[in-house]
Amino acid sequence: MTTSDGGIAPGIDVIRAFPKVELHVHVEACLSAERIEELAARFGVPMLRAAESLFDYATLADFLTVYEWWCDLLRTTEIAEQLAYDTAAQLSEDGIVYAEVLCGPRYWTHIQREPLIEALAAGFERAHRDGHADCRLTPSISREQSPEWAMGLVEWLGTSGPSRVVGLGLDGNEELLGRTSPKFTEVYARAADLGFGRTAHAGESSGPEGVWDALEHLHLDRVDHGVRSIEDPALQEHLGEQEITLNVTPTSNVITGMYPDIDHHPVGPLIEAGVPVTINSDDPKAMKVTLSGEFAEVSRSLDWNLTDVEAATRRAIDAAFCDRDRAASLHRRIDAHMQGQQGRATQEDGNQ
């Protein structure tokens, strides 16, 4: 396919080879159906439904119900550590070099939050030593949890948490749970004081008012999803002016019924409106997607070439919670890759 600016739309192999960065991916959703089936057998738990149809959903509420069911099988720190390792290896296979991975302690009901986070960080550390993606961790509060629980988490992270923890998140069904951001205002302020980045799921099952609410009370650095900002021009202008990034997940939004298909997803209009937007997979195994596949679909829909993939990845680096040296290193890696691409193109032109 030729793009609108005369370039060639990148194929999946070209995108997979590109050194990508991901900011919106859940570790619990990097578990395969086969592994879930193994854990169910190990703990004597009947499968909710057959493994081949386990990851079929019609709504966000349906997805969350199944999600909570399989998370109940994540019962030991050894399982957590291996899941983190496997996640980093899985992302690395897809060409991801750096990721900030969300985890929700509320879903790990058999493990206390501190040993859970330590186990996940240890798995990511081991994986990085073995040459896999550099994965950092963003623990997420669930909207139904108390501000006291959340503050306890943040204080522990600030004093004793693993160095791989870089941010704080918030998730849960906004439509079901309602307006919850105000109760976490002090928690997010404390997280900022301790040097953690701030993100939250908003503007998914809620409208733009959910994004406004999270921005007002949590003072976010970025927003996970946020796609319904497309319904409010003033919000789009605010996001652009304040350089608040939306970490969008197109296929996930289609699967949960927000949009009929990728071609109707607002990722393109949001970018055109000047909103910083990154592309992400959200729930790779659970939604049968990869970040490379997301980029390929968006590229097809928006007539992107590799330069557009590069631009989206650089936006992700700029929005990442890593330190400046790590961000500069990631930018240099993209520089080298693009120079290599240009060199190969020049050589091919000379051989014709």
XYZ file of C-alpha atoms in Angstrom:
352
model
C 0.000 0.000 0.000
C 1.215 3.498 -0.803
C 0.478 6.085 1.880
C -1.079 9.481 1.287
C 2.319 11.213 1.382
C 3.813 8.866 -1.184
C 5.551 6.551 1.256
C 5.059 2.823 1.562
C 2.890 1.533 4.393
C 5.084 -0.687 6.582
C 4.421 -4.413 6.597
C 4.132 -6.384 9.807
C 7.740 -7.648 9.597
C 9.070 -4.108 9.215
C 6.998 -2.958 12.186
C 8.041 -5.937 14.307
C 11.699 -5.127 13.627
C 11.200 -1.518 14.728
C 12.383 -0.869 18.342
C 9.037 -0.113 19.972
C 7.976 1.307 23.333
C 4.735 0.391 25.091
C 3.087 2.249 27.978
C -0.332 0.606 28.329
C -0.105 -3.160 28.816
C -1.364 -5.267 31.740
C 0.806 -8.092 33.028
C -2.231 -10.168 34.044
C -3.420 -10.103 30.414
C -0.139 -11.521 29.124
C -1.179 -14.975 30.338
C -2.057 -17.433 27.578
C -5.241 -19.510 27.603
C -3.084 -22.637 27.705
C -1.258 -21.416 30.805
C -4.587 -20.498 32.425
C -5.835 -24.022 31.715
C -2.686 -25.456 33.337
C -3.167 -23.335 36.456
C -6.854 -24.257 36.678
C -5.939 -27.948 36.597
C -3.181 -27.406 39.168
C -5.564 -25.794 41.642
C -8.584 -27.976 40.845
C -10.668 -25.103 39.486
C -13.157 -25.867 36.683
C -12.582 -23.810 33.550
C -15.020 -20.924 33.203
C -15.420 -21.984 29.582
C -13.316 -23.844 27.035
C -9.791 -22.500 26.560
C -10.370 -21.805 22.858
C -13.292 -19.473 23.671
C -12.026 -18.088 26.990
C -10.931 -14.821 25.402
C -14.180 -14.060 23.575
C -15.969 -10.982 24.956
C -18.797 -8.699 23.935
C -18.470 -5.836 26.444
C -16.003 -4.320 28.889
C -18.029 -5.739 31.785
C -17.831 -9.226 30.219
C -14.079 -8.889 29.778
C -13.580 -7.803 33.392
C -15.634 -10.742 34.678
C -13.458 -13.257 32.822
C -10.319 -11.293 33.758
C -11.088 -11.541 37.470
C -11.771 -15.266 37.114
C -8.379 -16.125 35.673
C -6.576 -13.708 37.991
C -7.854 -15.850 40.881
C -5.509 -18.554 39.575
C -2.444 -16.344 40.112
C -1.838 -17.640 43.611
C 1.896 -17.654 44.366
C 4.863 -15.328 44.078
C 6.568 -17.955 41.923
C 3.699 -17.698 39.415
C 3.990 -13.905 39.505
C 7.736 -13.911 38.954
C 7.484 -16.307 36.013
C 4.591 -14.372 34.468
C 6.701 -11.197 34.566
C 9.623 -13.012 32.943
C 7.391 -14.514 30.268
C 5.765 -11.133 29.614
C 9.126 -9.468 28.997
C 10.140 -12.293 26.665
C 6.815 -12.074 24.826
C 7.146 -8.321 24.357
C 10.728 -8.707 23.216
C 9.674 -11.179 20.533
C 7.373 -8.464 19.209
C 10.243 -5.969 18.946
C 9.430 -4.024 22.113
C 12.591 -2.743 23.771
C 11.046 -0.830 26.678
C 7.663 -1.150 28.400
C 5.921 0.210 31.458
C 3.692 -2.643 32.551
C 0.598 -2.215 34.682
C -0.249 -4.613 37.497
C -3.344 -4.583 39.687
C -2.729 -5.953 43.213
C -6.501 -5.997 43.759
C -6.732 -8.886 41.265
C -4.083 -10.996 43.035
C -6.244 -11.972 45.997
C -3.941 -14.750 47.206
C -0.773 -12.642 47.501
C -0.117 -9.548 49.572
C 0.732 -6.491 47.490
C 4.347 -6.065 48.680
C 5.620 -9.588 47.872
C 3.592 -9.490 44.642
C 5.278 -6.325 43.409
C 8.689 -7.594 44.498
C 8.125 -10.860 42.598
C 7.018 -9.083 39.419
C 9.997 -6.737 39.594
C 12.326 -9.700 40.102
C 10.893 -11.427 37.033
C 11.391 -8.315 34.932
C 14.932 -7.904 36.248
C 15.844 -11.505 35.417
C 14.324 -11.174 31.962
C 16.271 -7.989 31.233
C 19.525 -9.675 32.291
C 18.685 -12.415 29.787
C 18.382 -9.846 26.990
C 14.607 -9.383 26.890
C 12.633 -6.124 26.934
C 13.401 -3.627 29.681
C 10.111 -3.704 31.609
C 9.286 -1.265 34.404
C 6.268 -1.581 36.670
C 3.261 0.658 37.313
C 1.051 -0.721 40.110
C -2.611 0.230 39.747
C -5.163 1.099 42.393
C -8.645 -0.235 41.678
C -11.418 2.340 41.887
C -13.327 0.416 44.553
C -10.350 0.326 46.917
C -10.014 2.748 49.806
C -7.744 5.798 49.815
C -6.133 4.375 52.979
C -5.147 1.191 51.130
C -3.840 3.246 48.228
C -1.817 5.568 50.457
C -0.276 2.570 52.188
C 0.817 1.244 48.815
C 2.356 4.556 47.789
C 4.214 5.017 51.079
C 5.663 1.510 50.820
C 6.695 2.086 47.209
C 8.428 5.297 48.223
C 10.389 3.767 51.085
C 10.931 0.092 50.213
C 9.549 -0.580 46.726
C 11.668 -2.100 43.940
C 13.528 0.336 41.709
C 11.680 -1.003 38.673
C 8.475 0.651 39.916
C 8.172 3.976 38.072
C 4.540 5.066 38.323
C 1.091 4.774 39.829
C -2.085 3.840 37.956
C -5.829 3.632 38.549
C -8.284 1.277 36.867
C -11.757 -0.240 37.139
C -15.074 0.126 35.367
C -15.879 3.869 35.432
C -19.458 3.324 34.260
C -20.178 0.909 37.099
C -18.231 2.596 39.916
C -18.938 6.231 39.118
C -16.902 9.273 40.096
C -13.977 8.011 42.170
C -11.020 10.267 41.312
C -11.588 12.763 44.181
C -10.978 10.168 46.882
C -7.452 9.534 45.550
C -6.348 13.180 45.272
C -3.995 13.016 48.266
C -2.672 9.617 47.184
C -1.668 10.937 43.777
C -0.169 14.080 45.290
C 1.983 11.914 47.549
C 3.018 9.728 44.596
C 4.187 12.842 42.765
C 6.126 13.995 45.838
C 7.912 10.636 45.866
C 8.867 10.945 42.189
C 6.402 8.506 40.621
C 4.672 9.184 37.331
C 0.877 9.430 37.395
C -1.526 7.753 35.015
C -5.108 6.474 35.222
C -7.693 4.709 33.101
C -10.270 7.319 32.141
C -12.506 8.163 29.221
C -13.155 4.519 28.350
C -16.516 3.487 29.813
C -17.031 7.088 30.942
C -17.258 10.045 28.601
C -14.935 13.058 28.458
C -16.146 14.057 31.911
C -14.214 11.082 33.277
C -11.019 12.447 31.768
C -11.688 15.955 33.087
C -12.348 14.523 36.539
C -9.114 12.524 36.595
C -7.079 15.466 35.345
C -8.585 17.832 37.918
C -8.173 15.616 40.959
C -5.191 13.409 40.122
C -3.088 15.862 38.063
C -2.102 13.134 35.632
C 1.014 13.043 33.487
C -0.809 10.815 31.008
C -4.131 9.008 30.555
C -4.729 5.337 29.740
C -7.400 5.207 27.020
C -8.921 8.706 27.139
C -10.418 8.115 23.694
C -13.736 9.737 24.486
C -11.877 13.028 24.682
C -12.786 13.133 20.988
C -16.284 14.199 22.110
C -15.025 17.429 23.721
C -12.975 19.930 21.657
C -12.059 21.915 24.781
C -10.621 18.782 26.368
C -8.603 18.014 23.249
C -7.196 21.529 23.304
C -6.307 21.169 26.981
C -4.560 17.830 26.445
C -2.545 19.284 23.581
C -1.573 22.469 25.400
C -0.575 20.629 28.575
C 1.150 17.812 26.624
C -0.832 15.134 28.424
C -0.484 11.893 26.485
C -3.305 9.452 25.765
C -2.148 5.821 25.703
C -4.773 4.443 23.326
C -5.538 0.794 22.569
C -7.605 0.597 19.366
C -8.314 -3.142 19.106
C -9.187 -3.367 22.806
C -11.750 -0.585 22.342
C -13.252 -2.426 19.370
C -13.430 -5.744 21.223
C -15.233 -4.189 24.206
C -17.782 -2.560 21.906
C -16.761 1.093 22.021
C -16.218 1.330 18.257
C -17.307 -0.961 15.408
C -13.820 -1.292 13.904
C -10.383 0.325 13.707
C -11.476 2.595 10.869
C -14.014 4.242 13.194
C -11.610 4.581 16.123
C -10.738 8.217 17.008
C -6.954 7.672 17.146
C -6.487 9.589 13.883
C -8.750 12.546 14.714
C -7.162 12.859 18.164
C -3.699 13.134 16.622
C -4.990 15.629 14.045
C -6.393 17.705 16.931
C -2.902 17.990 18.401
C -3.336 15.501 21.252
C -0.184 13.472 22.053
C -1.213 9.873 21.370
C 0.647 6.575 21.695
C -0.343 3.157 20.338
C -0.597 0.228 22.753
C -1.905 -3.336 23.003
C -3.570 -3.195 26.463
C -4.186 -6.945 26.891
C -2.013 -8.899 24.416
C -2.894 -12.533 25.090
C -6.346 -11.796 26.486
C -7.334 -9.885 23.344
C -5.181 -11.819 20.867
C -3.204 -8.768 19.767
C 0.381 -7.562 19.590
C 1.746 -4.047 19.517
C 3.113 -4.715 16.023
C -0.345 -5.802 14.936
C -1.850 -2.629 16.427
C 0.624 -0.486 14.504
C -0.091 -2.427 11.310
C -3.847 -1.912 11.665
C -3.509 1.778 12.485
C -1.055 2.212 9.605
C -3.518 0.588 7.223
C -6.402 2.692 8.473
C -4.573 6.045 8.584
C -2.188 5.538 5.641
C 0.834 5.679 7.922
C 4.371 5.005 6.793
C 7.334 4.049 8.977
C 7.962 7.699 9.834
C 4.532 7.818 11.481
C 5.361 4.701 13.504
C 8.594 6.412 14.503
C 6.738 9.566 15.577
C 4.269 7.595 17.733
C 7.136 5.708 19.351
C 9.019 8.911 20.112
C 5.851 10.264 21.739
C 5.827 7.159 23.927
C 9.446 7.745 24.944
C 8.676 11.354 25.816
C 5.700 10.243 27.942
C 7.555 7.409 29.673
C 8.291 7.565 33.392
C 11.935 6.552 32.935
C 14.838 8.891 33.644
C 16.335 11.195 31.031
C 19.340 8.979 30.343
C 17.134 5.983 29.559
C 14.870 8.111 27.360
C 17.877 9.506 25.477
C 19.161 5.971 24.972
C 15.816 4.910 23.500
C 15.779 7.887 21.131
C 19.325 6.994 19.985
C 18.215 3.436 19.339
C 15.472 4.710 17.044
C 17.947 7.067 15.351
C 20.216 4.122 14.592
C 17.349 1.992 13.326
C 16.031 4.677 10.990
C 19.521 5.404 9.678
C 19.876 1.706 8.971
C 16.561 1.707 7.133
C 17.656 4.679 5.029
C 20.976 3.018 4.287
C 19.281 -0.142 3.107
C 16.884 1.859 0.941
C 19.782 3.764 -0.637
C 21.640 0.546 -1.326
C 18.548 -1.033 -2.897
C 18.050 2.029 -5.116
C 21.680 1.785 -6.236
C 21.283 -1.866 -7.150
C 18.273 -1.224 -9.388
